[in-house]
Amino acid sequence: MITGNKGEWSEIYALFKLLGDKELHPGNSEIKKLENLVYPILRILRTEVNGNFEYSIEDDIVVISGNEEVFRIPITEFQERAKYLLTEIRRNSGTFSIPDIENFMQSINCLSLKANSSAKTDITIVIHDQRTGLQPSLGFSIKSQLGNPSTLLNAGETTNFIFKISGVNINQQEIDEINNISSKSKIKDRISEIKNKGGKFEFVKTQRTIFSNNLILIDSLLPQILANVVLDFYSTSYSNMEDLVKLMENENPLKFDTTDKHLFYSYKIKRFLTDIALGMMPSKVWTGQYDATGGYLIVKSDGEILCYHIYNKNEFENYLLANTKLETASSSRHGFGEIYEENGQLNFKLNLQIRFK
C-alpha cells in the first residue's frame, strides 16, 4: 500500500493535473496566473524505480517506456483522477492512502509518490515555447499549498550569525537576568533589554565559514546584508522578507550610493533566495551550479498549478521575495539567543530560518 502526506500526494496530483490540462501556466509574484503566457506541454518525464517513463501528449496521452509504446489513455481519465485526488488530499490529514488512485497509478507504471531522483527535481516537463520556437526540458521541484508551508532555508548552527555587544557595561547577574527572560518572544525581549541598557549589536561573522564563503561567492557583502536582515527580524515586528528588504532599502545600513535609487538590497537578496531555492546549502561548498531543478511548481490550495522557472528569471525571483518570511527556530536546539562571553567580549548569536508563507 502506498501512503504519504499531503505534500507527497501533491506530486501525483501535479502529474495527473498537468497531463489533463496539457499546458503549463507561469505565475507572478502574487501566485496568480500570467494571463498572456502559456506553455503547451509536449512530454512529462518521470524516473521510477523500474526505469524512466515518458508521458507524451498527443490527442490521447501516450505512455511510453523507453522507445516502446505501452498504451494510450484518454486525457479525460487524467482530468477525472486529478479532480478526485484533489478532493482526497483536502479531506485527509497526516499520512494516508488512496486505494483507487493507487490502482490507477500502477496501471500507468507510476509506482511511488516521490520521483526516484537524487537531485531536487520532482518532475521534468518538455514544453513548447511559442515565443522562441524552442522545446526546452525544464526540471521542477513541487511545492504544495495543500499541506503546511515548506521551509526554503532550514535552521541549524550553520545558519547562526554572531554579533558582538558593545557600548554596555553589565555584570554577570544582569547577563543571567537577560538570558533568563522566557517570554513568548524571549529572543526579541532579550535584544530589547540589551538595547535599553545602551548595548549595540555589531556583526562579527557567521558561525560556520563554509556558509559565509557560500554567501560571499554570491555577493561579497551578503554576510553583512543578511546579518542586518536577521537583526531587524528580531528587533522589529517585521517577518516578511519583502518588508525586511524595504526596511533596509530605507535605512541603507551598508551606506550604498543610492543617489540614483538603485535597489541594492532587493537585488542581492533575490540572488540569495534564488540560489537557496536551486541548490545552495549552508553546510556544503556552493559552486554556483544549479542542480537539475530549474524552478518550482506551486500546487495552490484551489488545485491550480503555476510554474516558476529560472527560464523566466524575473518572475521566479519576484515570487521568492514576495512569498517568504523569517521565523524563529528552536534556540536551545541551534544554540542561539543568549549573551555569552568569549575572550573578554560579550557576544550574541541569532539564527536565520526562511519559510514560505
GROMACS .gro file of C-alpha atoms in nm:
model
  357
    1MET     CA    1   0.000   0.000   0.000
    2ILE     CA    2   0.126   0.348  -0.091
    3THR     CA    3   0.093   0.605   0.188
    4GLY     CA    4   0.201   0.968   0.201
    5ASN     CA    5   0.124   1.312   0.338
    6LYS     CA    6  -0.048   1.599   0.157
    7GLY     CA    7   0.281   1.723   0.008
    8GLU     CA    8   0.379   1.380  -0.124
    9TRP     CA    9   0.037   1.308  -0.278
   10SER     CA   10   0.059   1.654  -0.438
   11GLU     CA   11   0.337   1.520  -0.663
   12ILE     CA   12   0.099   1.265  -0.816
   13TYR     CA   13  -0.175   1.527  -0.834
   14ALA     CA   14   0.061   1.756  -1.029
   15LEU     CA   15   0.139   1.476  -1.277
   16PHE     CA   16  -0.231   1.396  -1.337
   17LYS     CA   17  -0.343   1.760  -1.347
   18LEU     CA   18  -0.075   1.872  -1.594
   19LEU     CA   19  -0.143   1.576  -1.824
   20GLY     CA   20  -0.512   1.666  -1.805
   21ASP     CA   21  -0.452   2.038  -1.868
   22LYS     CA   22  -0.194   1.977  -2.145
   23GLU     CA   23  -0.037   2.315  -2.066
   24LEU     CA   24   0.174   2.495  -1.810
   25HIS     CA   25   0.095   2.842  -1.676
   26PRO     CA   26   0.366   3.070  -1.534
   27GLY     CA   27   0.273   3.270  -1.223
   28ASN     CA   28   0.355   3.617  -1.093
   29SER     CA   29   0.478   3.727  -0.750
   30GLU     CA   30   0.120   3.716  -0.614
   31ILE     CA   31   0.084   3.348  -0.718
   32LYS     CA   32  -0.162   3.444  -0.991
   33LYS     CA   33  -0.157   3.320  -1.348
   34LEU     CA   34   0.024   3.533  -1.607
   35GLU     CA   35  -0.267   3.551  -1.850
   36ASN     CA   36  -0.068   3.634  -2.161
   37LEU     CA   37   0.170   3.339  -2.133
   38VAL     CA   38   0.105   2.966  -2.164
   39TYR     CA   39   0.334   2.675  -2.248
   40PRO     CA   40   0.184   2.372  -2.427
   41ILE     CA   41   0.322   2.053  -2.267
   42LEU     CA   42   0.479   1.807  -2.510
   43ARG     CA   43   0.607   1.545  -2.266
   44ILE     CA   44   0.642   1.479  -1.894
   45LEU     CA   45   0.936   1.267  -1.782
   46ARG     CA   46   0.946   1.075  -1.457
   47THR     CA   47   1.211   0.844  -1.314
   48GLU     CA   48   1.065   0.539  -1.142
   49VAL     CA   49   1.228   0.250  -0.960
   50ASN     CA   50   1.164   0.036  -1.269
   51GLY     CA   51   1.302   0.280  -1.526
   52ASN     CA   52   1.237   0.612  -1.697
   53PHE     CA   53   0.885   0.680  -1.820
   54GLU     CA   54   0.776   0.938  -2.069
   55TYR     CA   55   0.418   1.063  -2.079
   56SER     CA   56   0.382   1.207  -2.425
   57ILE     CA   57   0.077   1.421  -2.506
   58GLU     CA   58  -0.098   1.384  -2.838
   59ASP     CA   59  -0.478   1.376  -2.885
   60ASP     CA   60  -0.479   1.099  -2.628
   61ILE     CA   61  -0.198   1.054  -2.379
   62VAL     CA   62   0.064   0.807  -2.488
   63VAL     CA   63   0.258   0.641  -2.209
   64ILE     CA   64   0.596   0.534  -2.334
   65SER     CA   65   0.858   0.320  -2.162
   66GLY     CA   66   1.190   0.381  -2.332
   67ASN     CA   67   1.117   0.372  -2.706
   68GLU     CA   68   0.842   0.115  -2.674
   69GLU     CA   69   0.484   0.237  -2.668
   70VAL     CA   70   0.299   0.080  -2.379
   71PHE     CA   71  -0.057   0.209  -2.404
   72ARG     CA   72  -0.276   0.512  -2.464
   73ILE     CA   73  -0.509   0.666  -2.209
   74PRO     CA   74  -0.768   0.936  -2.287
   75ILE     CA   75  -0.692   1.277  -2.140
   76THR     CA   76  -1.035   1.286  -1.970
   77GLU     CA   77  -0.920   0.996  -1.748
   78PHE     CA   78  -0.639   1.209  -1.606
   79GLN     CA   79  -0.871   1.506  -1.561
   80GLU     CA   80  -1.116   1.294  -1.359
   81ARG     CA   81  -0.842   1.130  -1.148
   82ALA     CA   82  -0.687   1.470  -1.072
   83LYS     CA   83  -1.023   1.604  -0.953
   84TYR     CA   84  -1.084   1.301  -0.729
   85LEU     CA   85  -0.727   1.308  -0.593
   86LEU     CA   86  -0.755   1.678  -0.503
   87THR     CA   87  -1.070   1.606  -0.300
   88GLU     CA   88  -0.898   1.319  -0.117
   89ILE     CA   89  -0.585   1.525  -0.038
   90ARG     CA   90  -0.802   1.800   0.109
   91ARG     CA   91  -1.017   1.557   0.306
   92ASN     CA   92  -0.734   1.362   0.471
   93SER     CA   93  -0.466   1.460   0.721
   94GLY     CA   94  -0.138   1.312   0.844
   95THR     CA   95  -0.026   1.012   0.639
   96PHE     CA   96  -0.290   0.836   0.433
   97SER     CA   97  -0.352   0.601   0.140
   98ILE     CA   98  -0.591   0.640  -0.156
   99PRO     CA   99  -0.657   0.287  -0.291
  100ASP     CA  100  -0.846   0.395  -0.609
  101ILE     CA  101  -0.563   0.625  -0.709
  102GLU     CA  102  -0.301   0.364  -0.623
  103ASN     CA  103  -0.463   0.114  -0.864
  104PHE     CA  104  -0.463   0.373  -1.143
  105MET     CA  105  -0.101   0.468  -1.067
  106GLN     CA  106   0.011   0.107  -1.106
  107SER     CA  107  -0.172   0.079  -1.438
  108ILE     CA  108   0.041   0.367  -1.576
  109ASN     CA  109   0.375   0.247  -1.431
  110CYS     CA  110   0.372   0.514  -1.160
  111LEU     CA  111   0.488   0.310  -0.862
  112SER     CA  112   0.583   0.565  -0.597
  113LEU     CA  113   0.475   0.905  -0.472
  114LYS     CA  114   0.819   1.060  -0.492
  115ALA     CA  115   1.009   1.055  -0.816
  116ASN     CA  116   1.323   0.844  -0.784
  117SER     CA  117   1.580   1.118  -0.822
  118SER     CA  118   1.891   1.219  -0.631
  119ALA     CA  119   1.854   1.584  -0.737
  120LYS     CA  120   1.577   1.813  -0.621
  121THR     CA  121   1.383   1.751  -0.943
  122ASP     CA  122   1.038   1.603  -0.880
  123ILE     CA  123   0.915   1.629  -1.238
  124THR     CA  124   1.066   1.716  -1.577
  125ILE     CA  125   0.845   1.880  -1.839
  126VAL     CA  126   0.923   1.939  -2.205
  127ILE     CA  127   0.733   2.246  -2.321
  128HIS     CA  128   0.687   2.429  -2.648
  129ASP     CA  129   0.784   2.792  -2.615
  130GLN     CA  130   0.586   2.980  -2.877
  131ARG     CA  131   0.797   3.294  -2.833
  132THR     CA  132   1.127   3.129  -2.926
  133GLY     CA  133   1.014   2.812  -3.103
  134LEU     CA  134   1.235   2.614  -2.863
  135GLN     CA  135   1.134   2.297  -2.679
  136PRO     CA  136   1.327   2.318  -2.350
  137SER     CA  137   1.323   2.037  -2.095
  138LEU     CA  138   1.251   2.203  -1.758
  139GLY     CA  139   1.308   2.039  -1.418
  140PHE     CA  140   1.081   2.136  -1.129
  141SER     CA  141   1.060   2.083  -0.757
  142ILE     CA  142   0.694   2.061  -0.646
  143LYS     CA  143   0.579   2.287  -0.362
  144SER     CA  144   0.226   2.229  -0.238
  145GLN     CA  145  -0.001   2.474  -0.058
  146LEU     CA  146  -0.239   2.190   0.026
  147GLY     CA  147  -0.028   2.098   0.331
  148ASN     CA  148   0.190   2.305   0.566
  149PRO     CA  149   0.418   2.569   0.411
  150SER     CA  150   0.763   2.427   0.343
  151THR     CA  151   1.093   2.579   0.451
  152LEU     CA  152   1.324   2.740   0.197
  153LEU     CA  153   1.625   2.753   0.433
  154ASN     CA  154   1.635   2.517   0.729
  155ALA     CA  155   1.777   2.636   1.060
  156GLY     CA  156   2.093   2.485   1.203
  157GLU     CA  157   2.408   2.602   1.378
  158THR     CA  158   2.522   2.651   1.019
  159THR     CA  159   2.282   2.948   0.985
  160ASN     CA  160   2.383   3.129   1.306
  161PHE     CA  161   2.516   3.486   1.287
  162ILE     CA  162   2.749   3.610   1.563
  163PHE     CA  163   2.720   3.969   1.689
  164LYS     CA  164   2.935   4.144   1.946
  165ILE     CA  165   2.763   4.363   2.203
  166SER     CA  166   2.931   4.699   2.254
  167GLY     CA  167   2.856   5.019   2.443
  168VAL     CA  168   2.725   4.849   2.755
  169ASN     CA  169   2.881   4.753   3.086
  170ILE     CA  170   2.679   4.477   3.252
  171ASN     CA  171   2.774   4.235   3.527
  172GLN     CA  172   2.716   3.859   3.544
  173GLN     CA  173   2.392   3.899   3.739
  174GLU     CA  174   2.246   4.127   3.471
  175ILE     CA  175   2.361   3.885   3.199
  176ASP     CA  176   2.187   3.598   3.379
  177GLU     CA  177   1.870   3.805   3.420
  178ILE     CA  178   1.860   3.883   3.048
  179ASN     CA  179   1.936   3.521   2.949
  180ASN     CA  180   1.657   3.402   3.180
  181ILE     CA  181   1.387   3.609   3.008
  182SER     CA  182   1.149   3.335   2.898
  183SER     CA  183   0.853   3.519   2.745
  184LYS     CA  184   0.686   3.402   2.423
  185SER     CA  185   0.907   3.640   2.224
  186LYS     CA  186   1.208   3.585   2.451
  187ILE     CA  187   1.482   3.649   2.188
  188LYS     CA  188   1.325   3.982   2.087
  189ASP     CA  189   1.278   4.076   2.453
  190ARG     CA  190   1.640   3.992   2.539
  191ILE     CA  191   1.764   4.208   2.249
  192SER     CA  192   1.531   4.488   2.356
  193GLU     CA  193   1.665   4.471   2.715
  194ILE     CA  194   2.027   4.486   2.593
  195LYS     CA  195   1.943   4.789   2.377
  196ASN     CA  196   1.763   4.956   2.670
  197LYS     CA  197   2.088   4.933   2.866
  198GLY     CA  198   2.269   5.109   2.580
  199GLY     CA  199   2.401   4.799   2.405
  200LYS     CA  200   2.470   4.796   2.031
  201PHE     CA  201   2.488   4.486   1.809
  202GLU     CA  202   2.774   4.463   1.564
  203PHE     CA  203   2.801   4.175   1.318
  204VAL     CA  204   3.123   3.975   1.354
  205LYS     CA  205   3.087   3.664   1.137
  206THR     CA  206   2.869   3.362   1.065
  207GLN     CA  207   2.925   3.066   1.297
  208ARG     CA  208   3.045   2.848   1.007
  209THR     CA  209   3.290   2.977   0.749
  210ILE     CA  210   3.151   2.748   0.478
  211PHE     CA  211   2.818   2.935   0.491
  212SER     CA  212   2.996   3.270   0.492
  213ASN     CA  213   3.203   3.174   0.187
  214ASN     CA  214   2.895   3.048   0.005
  215LEU     CA  215   2.733   3.387   0.067
  216ILE     CA  216   3.046   3.576  -0.041
  217LEU     CA  217   3.050   3.371  -0.363
  218ILE     CA  218   2.700   3.503  -0.443
  219ASP     CA  219   2.783   3.858  -0.333
  220SER     CA  220   3.080   3.978  -0.129
  221LEU     CA  221   2.857   4.188   0.101
  222LEU     CA  222   2.588   3.925   0.151
  223PRO     CA  223   2.701   3.815   0.503
  224GLN     CA  224   2.661   4.174   0.631
  225ILE     CA  225   2.330   4.223   0.445
  226LEU     CA  226   2.179   3.902   0.587
  227ALA     CA  227   2.310   3.988   0.934
  228ASN     CA  228   2.107   4.311   0.908
  229VAL     CA  229   1.800   4.119   0.789
  230VAL     CA  230   1.828   3.880   1.084
  231LEU     CA  231   1.884   4.158   1.341
  232ASP     CA  232   1.588   4.357   1.201
  233PHE     CA  233   1.367   4.047   1.218
  234TYR     CA  234   1.448   4.001   1.589
  235SER     CA  235   1.426   4.374   1.667
  236THR     CA  236   1.107   4.477   1.482
  237SER     CA  237   0.759   4.344   1.413
  238TYR     CA  238   0.852   4.258   1.052
  239SER     CA  239   0.893   3.898   0.940
  240ASN     CA  240   0.811   3.901   0.566
  241MET     CA  241   1.128   3.910   0.357
  242GLU     CA  242   0.984   4.180   0.133
  243ASP     CA  243   0.916   4.409   0.432
  244LEU     CA  244   1.261   4.347   0.582
  245VAL     CA  245   1.427   4.430   0.249
  246LYS     CA  246   1.221   4.752   0.216
  247LEU     CA  247   1.330   4.848   0.567
  248MET     CA  248   1.694   4.805   0.465
  249GLU     CA  249   1.646   4.999   0.142
  250ASN     CA  250   1.517   5.288   0.357
  251GLU     CA  251   1.784   5.267   0.626
  252ASN     CA  252   2.075   5.173   0.393
  253PRO     CA  253   2.295   5.026   0.672
  254LEU     CA  254   2.581   4.948   0.431
  255LYS     CA  255   2.584   5.308   0.302
  256PHE     CA  256   2.549   5.226  -0.068
  257ASP     CA  257   2.534   5.521  -0.308
  258THR     CA  258   2.158   5.545  -0.361
  259THR     CA  259   2.165   5.880  -0.544
  260ASP     CA  260   2.008   5.716  -0.848
  261LYS     CA  261   1.775   5.497  -0.641
  262HIS     CA  262   1.945   5.165  -0.710
  263LEU     CA  263   1.771   4.882  -0.519
  264PHE     CA  264   2.092   4.719  -0.393
  265TYR     CA  265   1.942   4.514  -0.110
  266SER     CA  266   1.645   4.385  -0.309
  267TYR     CA  267   1.868   4.269  -0.596
  268LYS     CA  268   2.121   4.094  -0.373
  269ILE     CA  269   1.858   3.922  -0.156
  270LYS     CA  270   1.678   3.796  -0.468
  271ARG     CA  271   2.005   3.641  -0.587
  272PHE     CA  272   2.047   3.474  -0.249
  273LEU     CA  273   1.691   3.336  -0.240
  274THR     CA  274   1.723   3.200  -0.595
  275ASP     CA  275   2.050   3.022  -0.515
  276ILE     CA  276   1.898   2.871  -0.198
  277ALA     CA  277   1.592   2.759  -0.398
  278LEU     CA  278   1.803   2.596  -0.668
  279GLY     CA  279   2.064   2.410  -0.469
  280MET     CA  280   2.278   2.614  -0.228
  281MET     CA  281   2.301   2.459   0.119
  282PRO     CA  282   2.469   2.631   0.417
  283SER     CA  283   2.675   2.323   0.509
  284LYS     CA  284   2.812   2.236   0.163
  285VAL     CA  285   3.053   2.420  -0.064
  286TRP     CA  286   2.846   2.606  -0.322
  287THR     CA  287   2.990   2.621  -0.673
  288GLY     CA  288   2.710   2.831  -0.820
  289GLN     CA  289   2.600   2.531  -1.025
  290TYR     CA  290   2.222   2.486  -1.015
  291ASP     CA  291   2.108   2.126  -0.978
  292ALA     CA  292   1.874   1.963  -1.231
  293THR     CA  293   1.583   2.160  -1.091
  294GLY     CA  294   1.531   2.488  -1.265
  295GLY     CA  295   1.230   2.600  -1.068
  296TYR     CA  296   0.917   2.533  -0.868
  297LEU     CA  297   0.570   2.408  -0.949
  298ILE     CA  298   0.325   2.552  -0.697
  299VAL     CA  299   0.016   2.344  -0.628
  300LYS     CA  300  -0.224   2.610  -0.499
  301SER     CA  301  -0.487   2.544  -0.235
  302ASP     CA  302  -0.760   2.558  -0.504
  303GLY     CA  303  -0.579   2.293  -0.710
  304GLU     CA  304  -0.443   2.529  -0.976
  305ILE     CA  305  -0.078   2.471  -1.071
  306LEU     CA  306   0.161   2.755  -1.155
  307CYS     CA  307   0.524   2.735  -1.262
  308TYR     CA  308   0.822   2.950  -1.172
  309HIS     CA  309   1.146   2.878  -1.351
  310ILE     CA  310   1.493   3.021  -1.394
  311TYR     CA  311   1.379   3.017  -1.758
  312ASN     CA  312   1.167   3.320  -1.655
  313LYS     CA  313   1.418   3.459  -1.406
  314ASN     CA  314   1.240   3.781  -1.306
  315GLU     CA  315   0.911   3.612  -1.216
  316PHE     CA  316   1.093   3.344  -1.019
  317GLU     CA  317   1.294   3.599  -0.817
  318ASN     CA  318   0.989   3.819  -0.751
  319TYR     CA  319   0.789   3.516  -0.637
  320LEU     CA  320   1.061   3.413  -0.389
  321LEU     CA  321   1.094   3.762  -0.241
  322ALA     CA  322   0.717   3.814  -0.210
  323ASN     CA  323   0.636   3.472  -0.065
  324THR     CA  324   0.897   3.405   0.202
  325LYS     CA  325   0.930   3.506   0.565
  326LEU     CA  326   1.175   3.464   0.851
  327GLU     CA  327   1.078   3.262   1.155
  328THR     CA  328   1.231   3.178   1.492
  329ALA     CA  329   1.366   2.824   1.513
  330SER     CA  330   1.441   2.640   1.840
  331SER     CA  331   1.705   2.847   2.022
  332SER     CA  332   1.802   2.560   2.253
  333ARG     CA  333   1.848   2.315   1.966
  334HIS     CA  334   2.051   2.552   1.750
  335GLY     CA  335   2.239   2.732   2.027
  336PHE     CA  336   2.149   3.099   1.985
  337GLY     CA  337   1.974   3.385   2.165
  338GLU     CA  338   2.187   3.419   2.481
  339ILE     CA  339   2.464   3.655   2.587
  340TYR     CA  340   2.794   3.472   2.619
  341GLU     CA  341   3.149   3.586   2.683
  342GLU     CA  342   3.446   3.497   2.465
  343ASN     CA  343   3.794   3.648   2.506
  344GLY     CA  344   3.654   3.924   2.728
  345GLN     CA  345   3.395   4.020   2.467
  346LEU     CA  346   3.017   3.985   2.508
  347ASN     CA  347   2.856   3.812   2.209
  348PHE     CA  348   2.508   3.715   2.096
  349LYS     CA  349   2.406   3.466   1.824
  350LEU     CA  350   2.099   3.499   1.602
  351ASN     CA  351   1.965   3.237   1.365
  352LEU     CA  352   1.832   3.255   1.010
  353GLN     CA  353   1.542   3.030   0.903
  354ILE     CA  354   1.328   3.107   0.598
  355ARG     CA  355   0.985   2.957   0.529
  356PHE     CA  356   0.727   3.003   0.257
  357LYS     CA  357   0.420   3.200   0.366
   0.00000   0.00000   0.00000
